[in-house]
mmCIF file with all atom_site columns, C-alpha atoms in Angstrom:
data_model
loop_
_atom_site.group_PDB
_atom_site.id
_atom_site.type_symbol
_atom_site.label_atom_id
_atom_site.label_alt_id
_atom_site.label_comp_id
_atom_site.label_asym_id
_atom_site.label_entity_id
_atom_site.label_seq_id
_atom_site.pdbx_PDB_ins_code
_atom_site.Cartn_x
_atom_site.Cartn_y
_atom_site.Cartn_z
_atom_site.occupancy
_atom_site.B_iso_or_equiv
_atom_site.pdbx_formal_charge
_atom_site.auth_seq_id
_atom_site.auth_comp_id
_atom_site.auth_asym_id
_atom_site.auth_atom_id
_atom_site.pdbx_PDB_model_num
ATOM 1   C CA . UNK N 1 1   ? -15.112 15.354 -69.663 1.00 34.00 ? 1   UNK N CA 1
ATOM 2   C CA . UNK N 1 2   ? -17.269 17.858 -67.764 1.00 34.00 ? 2   UNK N CA 1
ATOM 3   C CA . UNK N 1 3   ? -15.721 19.282 -64.638 1.00 32.00 ? 3   UNK N CA 1
ATOM 4   C CA . UNK N 1 4   ? -17.144 21.359 -61.847 1.00 32.00 ? 4   UNK N CA 1
ATOM 5   C CA . UNK N 1 5   ? -15.506 24.653 -61.100 1.00 35.00 ? 5   UNK N CA 1
ATOM 6   C CA . UNK N 1 6   ? -12.113 24.490 -59.409 1.00 35.00 ? 6   UNK N CA 1
ATOM 7   C CA . UNK N 1 7   ? -11.600 24.681 -55.685 1.00 44.00 ? 7   UNK N CA 1
ATOM 8   C CA . UNK N 1 8   ? -9.377  27.756 -55.738 1.00 36.00 ? 8   UNK N CA 1
ATOM 9   C CA . UNK N 1 9   ? -9.517  29.077 -52.209 1.00 36.00 ? 9   UNK N CA 1
ATOM 10  C CA . UNK N 1 10  ? -12.501 26.821 -51.539 1.00 39.00 ? 10  UNK N CA 1
ATOM 11  C CA . UNK N 1 11  ? -14.841 29.847 -51.648 1.00 40.00 ? 11  UNK N CA 1
ATOM 12  C CA . UNK N 1 12  ? -18.408 28.976 -50.749 1.00 39.00 ? 12  UNK N CA 1
ATOM 13  C CA . UNK N 1 13  ? -18.328 25.604 -52.446 1.00 44.00 ? 13  UNK N CA 1
ATOM 14  C CA . UNK N 1 14  ? -15.881 23.640 -50.333 1.00 44.00 ? 14  UNK N CA 1
ATOM 15  C CA . UNK N 1 15  ? -16.491 20.569 -52.408 1.00 50.00 ? 15  UNK N CA 1
ATOM 16  C CA . UNK N 1 16  ? -13.938 19.735 -55.052 1.00 70.00 ? 16  UNK N CA 1
ATOM 17  C CA . UNK N 1 17  ? -15.488 17.145 -57.359 1.00 78.00 ? 17  UNK N CA 1
ATOM 18  C CA . UNK N 1 18  ? -12.924 17.807 -60.092 1.00 82.00 ? 18  UNK N CA 1
ATOM 19  C CA . UNK N 1 19  ? -10.165 16.556 -57.812 1.00 84.00 ? 19  UNK N CA 1
ATOM 20  C CA . UNK N 1 20  ? -12.115 13.428 -56.864 1.00 85.00 ? 20  UNK N CA 1
ATOM 21  C CA . UNK N 1 21  ? -12.958 12.809 -60.500 1.00 88.00 ? 21  UNK N CA 1
ATOM 22  C CA . UNK N 1 22  ? -9.270  13.080 -61.363 1.00 91.00 ? 22  UNK N CA 1
ATOM 23  C CA . UNK N 1 23  ? -8.590  10.580 -58.565 1.00 92.00 ? 23  UNK N CA 1
ATOM 24  C CA . UNK N 1 24  ? -11.307 8.276  -59.933 1.00 94.00 ? 24  UNK N CA 1
ATOM 25  C CA . UNK N 1 25  ? -9.705  8.375  -63.349 1.00 93.00 ? 25  UNK N CA 1
ATOM 26  C CA . UNK N 1 26  ? -6.169  7.894  -62.011 1.00 94.00 ? 26  UNK N CA 1
ATOM 27  C CA . UNK N 1 27  ? -7.139  4.943  -59.786 1.00 93.00 ? 27  UNK N CA 1
ATOM 28  C CA . UNK N 1 28  ? -9.648  3.436  -62.244 1.00 93.00 ? 28  UNK N CA 1
ATOM 29  C CA . UNK N 1 29  ? -12.303 3.535  -59.519 1.00 94.00 ? 29  UNK N CA 1
ATOM 30  C CA . UNK N 1 30  ? -15.497 1.593  -60.032 1.00 95.00 ? 30  UNK N CA 1
ATOM 31  C CA . UNK N 1 31  ? -18.486 3.926  -60.292 1.00 97.00 ? 31  UNK N CA 1
ATOM 32  C CA . UNK N 1 32  ? -22.161 3.058  -60.896 1.00 97.00 ? 32  UNK N CA 1
ATOM 33  C CA . UNK N 1 33  ? -22.446 5.643  -63.682 1.00 97.00 ? 33  UNK N CA 1
ATOM 34  C CA . UNK N 1 34  ? -19.856 6.835  -66.201 1.00 96.00 ? 34  UNK N CA 1
ATOM 35  C CA . UNK N 1 35  ? -17.465 9.395  -64.764 1.00 95.00 ? 35  UNK N CA 1
ATOM 36  C CA . UNK N 1 36  ? -18.295 11.959 -67.455 1.00 94.00 ? 36  UNK N CA 1
ATOM 37  C CA . UNK N 1 37  ? -22.005 11.672 -66.612 1.00 95.00 ? 37  UNK N CA 1
ATOM 38  C CA . UNK N 1 38  ? -21.322 12.177 -62.914 1.00 95.00 ? 38  UNK N CA 1
ATOM 39  C CA . UNK N 1 39  ? -19.191 15.215 -63.711 1.00 93.00 ? 39  UNK N CA 1
ATOM 40  C CA . UNK N 1 40  ? -21.868 16.693 -65.945 1.00 93.00 ? 40  UNK N CA 1
ATOM 41  C CA . UNK N 1 41  ? -24.546 16.323 -63.246 1.00 95.00 ? 41  UNK N CA 1
ATOM 42  C CA . UNK N 1 42  ? -22.341 17.861 -60.555 1.00 93.00 ? 42  UNK N CA 1
ATOM 43  C CA . UNK N 1 43  ? -21.306 20.710 -62.856 1.00 91.00 ? 43  UNK N CA 1
ATOM 44  C CA . UNK N 1 44  ? -24.888 21.445 -63.856 1.00 93.00 ? 44  UNK N CA 1
ATOM 45  C CA . UNK N 1 45  ? -25.902 21.831 -60.213 1.00 93.00 ? 45  UNK N CA 1
ATOM 46  C CA . UNK N 1 46  ? -22.821 23.604 -58.891 1.00 90.00 ? 46  UNK N CA 1
ATOM 47  C CA . UNK N 1 47  ? -24.352 27.055 -59.401 1.00 91.00 ? 47  UNK N CA 1
ATOM 48  C CA . UNK N 1 48  ? -26.726 26.427 -56.500 1.00 93.00 ? 48  UNK N CA 1
ATOM 49  C CA . UNK N 1 49  ? -23.716 26.660 -54.192 1.00 91.00 ? 49  UNK N CA 1
ATOM 50  C CA . UNK N 1 50  ? -23.580 30.372 -55.015 1.00 90.00 ? 50  UNK N CA 1
ATOM 51  C CA . UNK N 1 51  ? -26.661 30.670 -52.782 1.00 91.00 ? 51  UNK N CA 1
ATOM 52  C CA . UNK N 1 52  ? -24.412 30.165 -49.755 1.00 91.00 ? 52  UNK N CA 1
ATOM 53  C CA . UNK N 1 53  ? -24.025 33.667 -48.361 1.00 88.00 ? 53  UNK N CA 1
ATOM 54  C CA . UNK N 1 54  ? -22.789 32.712 -44.893 1.00 87.00 ? 54  UNK N CA 1
ATOM 55  C CA . UNK N 1 55  ? -20.108 30.019 -45.195 1.00 89.00 ? 55  UNK N CA 1
ATOM 56  C CA . UNK N 1 56  ? -19.183 27.962 -42.143 1.00 88.00 ? 56  UNK N CA 1
ATOM 57  C CA . UNK N 1 57  ? -16.544 25.448 -41.170 1.00 89.00 ? 57  UNK N CA 1
ATOM 58  C CA . UNK N 1 58  ? -17.927 22.137 -42.425 1.00 90.00 ? 58  UNK N CA 1
ATOM 59  C CA . UNK N 1 59  ? -16.543 18.870 -41.044 1.00 90.00 ? 59  UNK N CA 1
ATOM 60  C CA . UNK N 1 60  ? -17.984 16.653 -43.829 1.00 89.00 ? 60  UNK N CA 1
ATOM 61  C CA . UNK N 1 61  ? -17.514 13.483 -41.774 1.00 89.00 ? 61  UNK N CA 1
ATOM 62  C CA . UNK N 1 62  ? -19.589 14.525 -38.797 1.00 86.00 ? 62  UNK N CA 1
ATOM 63  C CA . UNK N 1 63  ? -21.015 11.626 -36.830 1.00 85.00 ? 63  UNK N CA 1
ATOM 64  C CA . UNK N 1 64  ? -20.926 10.675 -33.151 1.00 84.00 ? 64  UNK N CA 1
ATOM 65  C CA . UNK N 1 65  ? -17.606 8.840  -33.447 1.00 90.00 ? 65  UNK N CA 1
ATOM 66  C CA . UNK N 1 66  ? -15.883 12.074 -34.497 1.00 92.00 ? 66  UNK N CA 1
ATOM 67  C CA . UNK N 1 67  ? -17.263 14.191 -31.647 1.00 90.00 ? 67  UNK N CA 1
ATOM 68  C CA . UNK N 1 68  ? -15.454 14.687 -28.336 1.00 94.00 ? 68  UNK N CA 1
ATOM 69  C CA . UNK N 1 69  ? -17.762 15.446 -25.416 1.00 93.00 ? 69  UNK N CA 1
ATOM 70  C CA . UNK N 1 70  ? -17.094 17.034 -22.046 1.00 96.00 ? 70  UNK N CA 1
ATOM 71  C CA . UNK N 1 71  ? -19.268 17.269 -18.943 1.00 95.00 ? 71  UNK N CA 1
ATOM 72  C CA . UNK N 1 72  ? -21.409 15.044 -16.850 1.00 95.00 ? 72  UNK N CA 1
ATOM 73  C CA . UNK N 1 73  ? -24.212 12.871 -18.260 1.00 92.00 ? 73  UNK N CA 1
ATOM 74  C CA . UNK N 1 74  ? -27.186 15.063 -19.026 1.00 90.00 ? 74  UNK N CA 1
ATOM 75  C CA . UNK N 1 75  ? -24.979 18.160 -19.300 1.00 92.00 ? 75  UNK N CA 1
ATOM 76  C CA . UNK N 1 76  ? -22.508 17.233 -22.017 1.00 90.00 ? 76  UNK N CA 1
ATOM 77  C CA . UNK N 1 77  ? -21.200 19.638 -24.609 1.00 89.00 ? 77  UNK N CA 1
ATOM 78  C CA . UNK N 1 78  ? -19.107 19.157 -27.713 1.00 90.00 ? 78  UNK N CA 1
ATOM 79  C CA . UNK N 1 79  ? -15.519 19.905 -26.713 1.00 94.00 ? 79  UNK N CA 1
ATOM 80  C CA . UNK N 1 80  ? -13.790 18.958 -29.931 1.00 93.00 ? 80  UNK N CA 1
ATOM 81  C CA . UNK N 1 81  ? -13.903 17.331 -33.327 1.00 92.00 ? 81  UNK N CA 1
ATOM 82  C CA . UNK N 1 82  ? -11.547 14.718 -34.745 1.00 93.00 ? 82  UNK N CA 1
ATOM 83  C CA . UNK N 1 83  ? -10.873 13.316 -38.218 1.00 91.00 ? 83  UNK N CA 1
ATOM 84  C CA . UNK N 1 84  ? -10.998 16.649 -40.000 1.00 88.00 ? 84  UNK N CA 1
ATOM 85  C CA . UNK N 1 85  ? -9.357  15.582 -43.261 1.00 85.00 ? 85  UNK N CA 1
ATOM 86  C CA . UNK N 1 86  ? -12.480 16.559 -45.224 1.00 85.00 ? 86  UNK N CA 1
ATOM 87  C CA . UNK N 1 87  ? -13.137 19.880 -43.487 1.00 87.00 ? 87  UNK N CA 1
ATOM 88  C CA . UNK N 1 88  ? -13.750 22.915 -45.661 1.00 86.00 ? 88  UNK N CA 1
ATOM 89  C CA . UNK N 1 89  ? -15.114 26.412 -45.400 1.00 86.00 ? 89  UNK N CA 1
ATOM 90  C CA . UNK N 1 90  ? -18.448 26.423 -47.187 1.00 87.00 ? 90  UNK N CA 1
ATOM 91  C CA . UNK N 1 91  ? -22.091 25.388 -47.167 1.00 91.00 ? 91  UNK N CA 1
ATOM 92  C CA . UNK N 1 92  ? -23.221 24.624 -43.598 1.00 91.00 ? 92  UNK N CA 1
ATOM 93  C CA . UNK N 1 93  ? -25.955 22.238 -44.763 1.00 91.00 ? 93  UNK N CA 1
ATOM 94  C CA . UNK N 1 94  ? -23.229 19.931 -46.098 1.00 91.00 ? 94  UNK N CA 1
ATOM 95  C CA . UNK N 1 95  ? -22.984 18.360 -42.628 1.00 90.00 ? 95  UNK N CA 1
ATOM 96  C CA . UNK N 1 96  ? -26.728 17.841 -42.250 1.00 88.00 ? 96  UNK N CA 1
ATOM 97  C CA . UNK N 1 97  ? -27.168 14.589 -44.119 1.00 80.00 ? 97  UNK N CA 1
ATOM 98  C CA . UNK N 1 98  ? -24.530 12.686 -42.134 1.00 82.00 ? 98  UNK N CA 1
ATOM 99  C CA . UNK N 1 99  ? -26.120 13.858 -38.904 1.00 82.00 ? 99  UNK N CA 1
ATOM 100 C CA . UNK N 1 100 ? -29.402 12.384 -40.100 1.00 77.00 ? 100 UNK N CA 1
ATOM 101 C CA . UNK N 1 101 ? -28.026 9.355  -41.906 1.00 72.00 ? 101 UNK N CA 1
ATOM 102 C CA . UNK N 1 102 ? -30.887 7.015  -42.866 1.00 67.00 ? 102 UNK N CA 1
ATOM 103 C CA . UNK N 1 103 ? -33.387 9.633  -41.682 1.00 76.00 ? 103 UNK N CA 1
ATOM 104 C CA . UNK N 1 104 ? -34.713 12.995 -42.805 1.00 82.00 ? 104 UNK N CA 1
ATOM 105 C CA . UNK N 1 105 ? -33.061 16.042 -41.218 1.00 85.00 ? 105 UNK N CA 1
ATOM 106 C CA . UNK N 1 106 ? -36.275 17.974 -41.698 1.00 88.00 ? 106 UNK N CA 1
ATOM 107 C CA . UNK N 1 107 ? -37.874 15.673 -39.107 1.00 89.00 ? 107 UNK N CA 1
ATOM 108 C CA . UNK N 1 108 ? -35.146 16.242 -36.489 1.00 88.00 ? 108 UNK N CA 1
ATOM 109 C CA . UNK N 1 109 ? -36.825 19.106 -34.662 1.00 89.00 ? 109 UNK N CA 1
ATOM 110 C CA . UNK N 1 110 ? -34.426 18.909 -31.695 1.00 88.00 ? 110 UNK N CA 1
ATOM 111 C CA . UNK N 1 111 ? -31.380 19.371 -33.930 1.00 86.00 ? 111 UNK N CA 1
ATOM 112 C CA . UNK N 1 112 ? -33.002 22.152 -35.931 1.00 90.00 ? 112 UNK N CA 1
ATOM 113 C CA . UNK N 1 113 ? -34.043 23.948 -32.716 1.00 91.00 ? 113 UNK N CA 1
ATOM 114 C CA . UNK N 1 114 ? -30.467 23.699 -31.392 1.00 89.00 ? 114 UNK N CA 1
ATOM 115 C CA . UNK N 1 115 ? -29.114 24.872 -34.733 1.00 89.00 ? 115 UNK N CA 1
ATOM 116 C CA . UNK N 1 116 ? -31.438 27.893 -34.631 1.00 92.00 ? 116 UNK N CA 1
ATOM 117 C CA . UNK N 1 117 ? -30.516 28.634 -30.999 1.00 92.00 ? 117 UNK N CA 1
ATOM 118 C CA . UNK N 1 118 ? -26.847 28.699 -32.045 1.00 89.00 ? 118 UNK N CA 1
ATOM 119 C CA . UNK N 1 119 ? -27.616 31.252 -34.751 1.00 88.00 ? 119 UNK N CA 1
ATOM 120 C CA . UNK N 1 120 ? -28.131 28.969 -37.725 1.00 87.00 ? 120 UNK N CA 1
ATOM 121 C CA . UNK N 1 121 ? -31.076 29.321 -40.031 1.00 85.00 ? 121 UNK N CA 1
ATOM 122 C CA . UNK N 1 122 ? -32.238 26.923 -42.692 1.00 88.00 ? 122 UNK N CA 1
ATOM 123 C CA . UNK N 1 123 ? -35.359 26.693 -44.810 1.00 90.00 ? 123 UNK N CA 1
ATOM 124 C CA . UNK N 1 124 ? -35.720 23.401 -46.652 1.00 92.00 ? 124 UNK N CA 1
ATOM 125 C CA . UNK N 1 125 ? -36.694 24.871 -50.004 1.00 94.00 ? 125 UNK N CA 1
ATOM 126 C CA . UNK N 1 126 ? -35.790 23.585 -53.464 1.00 94.00 ? 126 UNK N CA 1
ATOM 127 C CA . UNK N 1 127 ? -32.285 25.101 -53.580 1.00 94.00 ? 127 UNK N CA 1
ATOM 128 C CA . UNK N 1 128 ? -31.382 23.785 -50.102 1.00 93.00 ? 128 UNK N CA 1
ATOM 129 C CA . UNK N 1 129 ? -32.617 20.310 -51.004 1.00 93.00 ? 129 UNK N CA 1
ATOM 130 C CA . UNK N 1 130 ? -30.569 20.491 -54.215 1.00 95.00 ? 130 UNK N CA 1
ATOM 131 C CA . UNK N 1 131 ? -27.482 21.498 -52.222 1.00 94.00 ? 131 UNK N CA 1
ATOM 132 C CA . UNK N 1 132 ? -28.059 18.591 -49.844 1.00 92.00 ? 132 UNK N CA 1
ATOM 133 C CA . UNK N 1 133 ? -28.321 16.171 -52.773 1.00 93.00 ? 133 UNK N CA 1
ATOM 134 C CA . UNK N 1 134 ? -25.175 17.645 -54.305 1.00 93.00 ? 134 UNK N CA 1
ATOM 135 C CA . UNK N 1 135 ? -23.242 17.190 -51.056 1.00 92.00 ? 135 UNK N CA 1
ATOM 136 C CA . UNK N 1 136 ? -24.538 13.621 -50.687 1.00 91.00 ? 136 UNK N CA 1
ATOM 137 C CA . UNK N 1 137 ? -23.431 12.799 -54.219 1.00 94.00 ? 137 UNK N CA 1
ATOM 138 C CA . UNK N 1 138 ? -20.005 14.265 -53.551 1.00 91.00 ? 138 UNK N CA 1
ATOM 139 C CA . UNK N 1 139 ? -19.460 12.303 -50.341 1.00 90.00 ? 139 UNK N CA 1
ATOM 140 C CA . UNK N 1 140 ? -20.581 9.064  -51.986 1.00 93.00 ? 140 UNK N CA 1
ATOM 141 C CA . UNK N 1 141 ? -18.189 9.802  -54.862 1.00 94.00 ? 141 UNK N CA 1
ATOM 142 C CA . UNK N 1 142 ? -15.365 10.286 -52.342 1.00 92.00 ? 142 UNK N CA 1
ATOM 143 C CA . UNK N 1 143 ? -16.247 7.000  -50.641 1.00 92.00 ? 143 UNK N CA 1
ATOM 144 C CA . UNK N 1 144 ? -16.220 5.021  -53.880 1.00 95.00 ? 144 UNK N CA 1
ATOM 145 C CA . UNK N 1 145 ? -12.976 6.588  -55.053 1.00 94.00 ? 145 UNK N CA 1
ATOM 146 C CA . UNK N 1 146 ? -10.952 6.476  -51.832 1.00 91.00 ? 146 UNK N CA 1
ATOM 147 C CA . UNK N 1 147 ? -11.172 2.689  -51.450 1.00 92.00 ? 147 UNK N CA 1
ATOM 148 C CA . UNK N 1 148 ? -8.929  2.311  -54.499 1.00 89.00 ? 148 UNK N CA 1
ATOM 149 C CA . UNK N 1 149 ? -5.734  4.037  -53.309 1.00 90.00 ? 149 UNK N CA 1
ATOM 150 C CA . UNK N 1 150 ? -6.338  2.605  -49.832 1.00 90.00 ? 150 UNK N CA 1
ATOM 151 C CA . UNK N 1 151 ? -6.145  -0.830 -51.452 1.00 88.00 ? 151 UNK N CA 1
ATOM 152 C CA . UNK N 1 152 ? -9.265  -2.167 -49.786 1.00 89.00 ? 152 UNK N CA 1
ATOM 153 C CA . UNK N 1 153 ? -9.666  -5.929 -49.843 1.00 92.00 ? 153 UNK N CA 1
ATOM 154 C CA . UNK N 1 154 ? -12.161 -7.608 -52.126 1.00 93.00 ? 154 UNK N CA 1
ATOM 155 C CA . UNK N 1 155 ? -14.784 -8.023 -49.378 1.00 94.00 ? 155 UNK N CA 1
ATOM 156 C CA . UNK N 1 156 ? -14.555 -4.325 -48.490 1.00 93.00 ? 156 UNK N CA 1
ATOM 157 C CA . UNK N 1 157 ? -14.709 -3.314 -52.152 1.00 93.00 ? 157 UNK N CA 1
ATOM 158 C CA . UNK N 1 158 ? -17.794 -5.438 -52.656 1.00 95.00 ? 158 UNK N CA 1
ATOM 159 C CA . UNK N 1 159 ? -19.448 -4.000 -49.552 1.00 95.00 ? 159 UNK N CA 1
ATOM 160 C CA . UNK N 1 160 ? -18.683 -0.365 -50.469 1.00 94.00 ? 160 UNK N CA 1
ATOM 161 C CA . UNK N 1 161 ? -19.800 -0.819 -54.059 1.00 95.00 ? 161 UNK N CA 1
ATOM 162 C CA . UNK N 1 162 ? -23.034 -2.591 -53.102 1.00 96.00 ? 162 UNK N CA 1
ATOM 163 C CA . UNK N 1 163 ? -23.948 -0.096 -50.357 1.00 94.00 ? 163 UNK N CA 1
ATOM 164 C CA . UNK N 1 164 ? -22.574 3.211  -51.592 1.00 94.00 ? 164 UNK N CA 1
ATOM 165 C CA . UNK N 1 165 ? -23.045 2.739  -55.345 1.00 96.00 ? 165 UNK N CA 1
ATOM 166 C CA . UNK N 1 166 ? -26.852 2.807  -55.132 1.00 96.00 ? 166 UNK N CA 1
ATOM 167 C CA . UNK N 1 167 ? -26.674 5.792  -52.760 1.00 94.00 ? 167 UNK N CA 1
ATOM 168 C CA . UNK N 1 168 ? -24.589 7.721  -55.298 1.00 95.00 ? 168 UNK N CA 1
ATOM 169 C CA . UNK N 1 169 ? -27.078 6.872  -58.035 1.00 97.00 ? 169 UNK N CA 1
ATOM 170 C CA . UNK N 1 170 ? -29.985 8.033  -55.827 1.00 95.00 ? 170 UNK N CA 1
ATOM 171 C CA . UNK N 1 171 ? -28.191 11.268 -54.893 1.00 94.00 ? 171 UNK N CA 1
ATOM 172 C CA . UNK N 1 172 ? -27.419 12.005 -58.558 1.00 96.00 ? 172 UNK N CA 1
ATOM 173 C CA . UNK N 1 173 ? -31.072 11.345 -59.428 1.00 96.00 ? 173 UNK N CA 1
ATOM 174 C CA . UNK N 1 174 ? -32.100 13.773 -56.668 1.00 94.00 ? 174 UNK N CA 1
ATOM 175 C CA . UNK N 1 175 ? -29.719 16.384 -58.130 1.00 96.00 ? 175 UNK N CA 1
ATOM 176 C CA . UNK N 1 176 ? -31.163 15.822 -61.606 1.00 97.00 ? 176 UNK N CA 1
ATOM 177 C CA . UNK N 1 177 ? -34.700 16.046 -60.215 1.00 95.00 ? 177 UNK N CA 1
ATOM 178 C CA . UNK N 1 178 ? -33.833 19.306 -58.463 1.00 94.00 ? 178 UNK N CA 1
ATOM 179 C CA . UNK N 1 179 ? -32.452 20.703 -61.672 1.00 95.00 ? 179 UNK N CA 1
ATOM 180 C CA . UNK N 1 180 ? -35.615 19.693 -63.578 1.00 92.00 ? 180 UNK N CA 1
ATOM 181 C CA . UNK N 1 181 ? -37.621 21.416 -60.848 1.00 88.00 ? 181 UNK N CA 1
ATOM 182 C CA . UNK N 1 182 ? -36.032 24.727 -61.707 1.00 72.00 ? 182 UNK N CA 1
ATOM 183 C CA . UNK N 1 183 ? -33.183 24.877 -59.212 1.00 69.00 ? 183 UNK N CA 1
ATOM 184 C CA . UNK N 1 184 ? -29.860 25.704 -60.790 1.00 59.00 ? 184 UNK N CA 1
#
């Protein structure tokens, strides 16, 4: 079975698909594509993570419910983050897709302006889009795998599989498309 490179020290990758794939195998997780295929796609694209030259602390479950705010309305600031079980040191764009769930981060000019003001820089070129697709695929893989050891009920399993399964397939297709487009 194809595996992505190991997570030793996390490095610039942060994502550890090999561990999740081992979990998928151990828990006999339902996946919309064969595990070996998923591993091969993730491994083929993992080289693009070497483009990350300025790693950052990535939450990888960043949404409004995991943000603590301080200040008065109209002048609030993030004062803390909770639910950091997926945090890693790596590719800062890994948090982008959750912040723009069901939307396109490239259209969120307010976020991108704030990101730039804070010292971040991102150009949505082919390699960045490939990294975003890779991170999406990884999070969807986590979601489909983690319901097994958590012993989710049948209704929850059905919901996760019907909602997240197609998202994993789409993310993997985006990774494959990026690879065909010349990104590594």
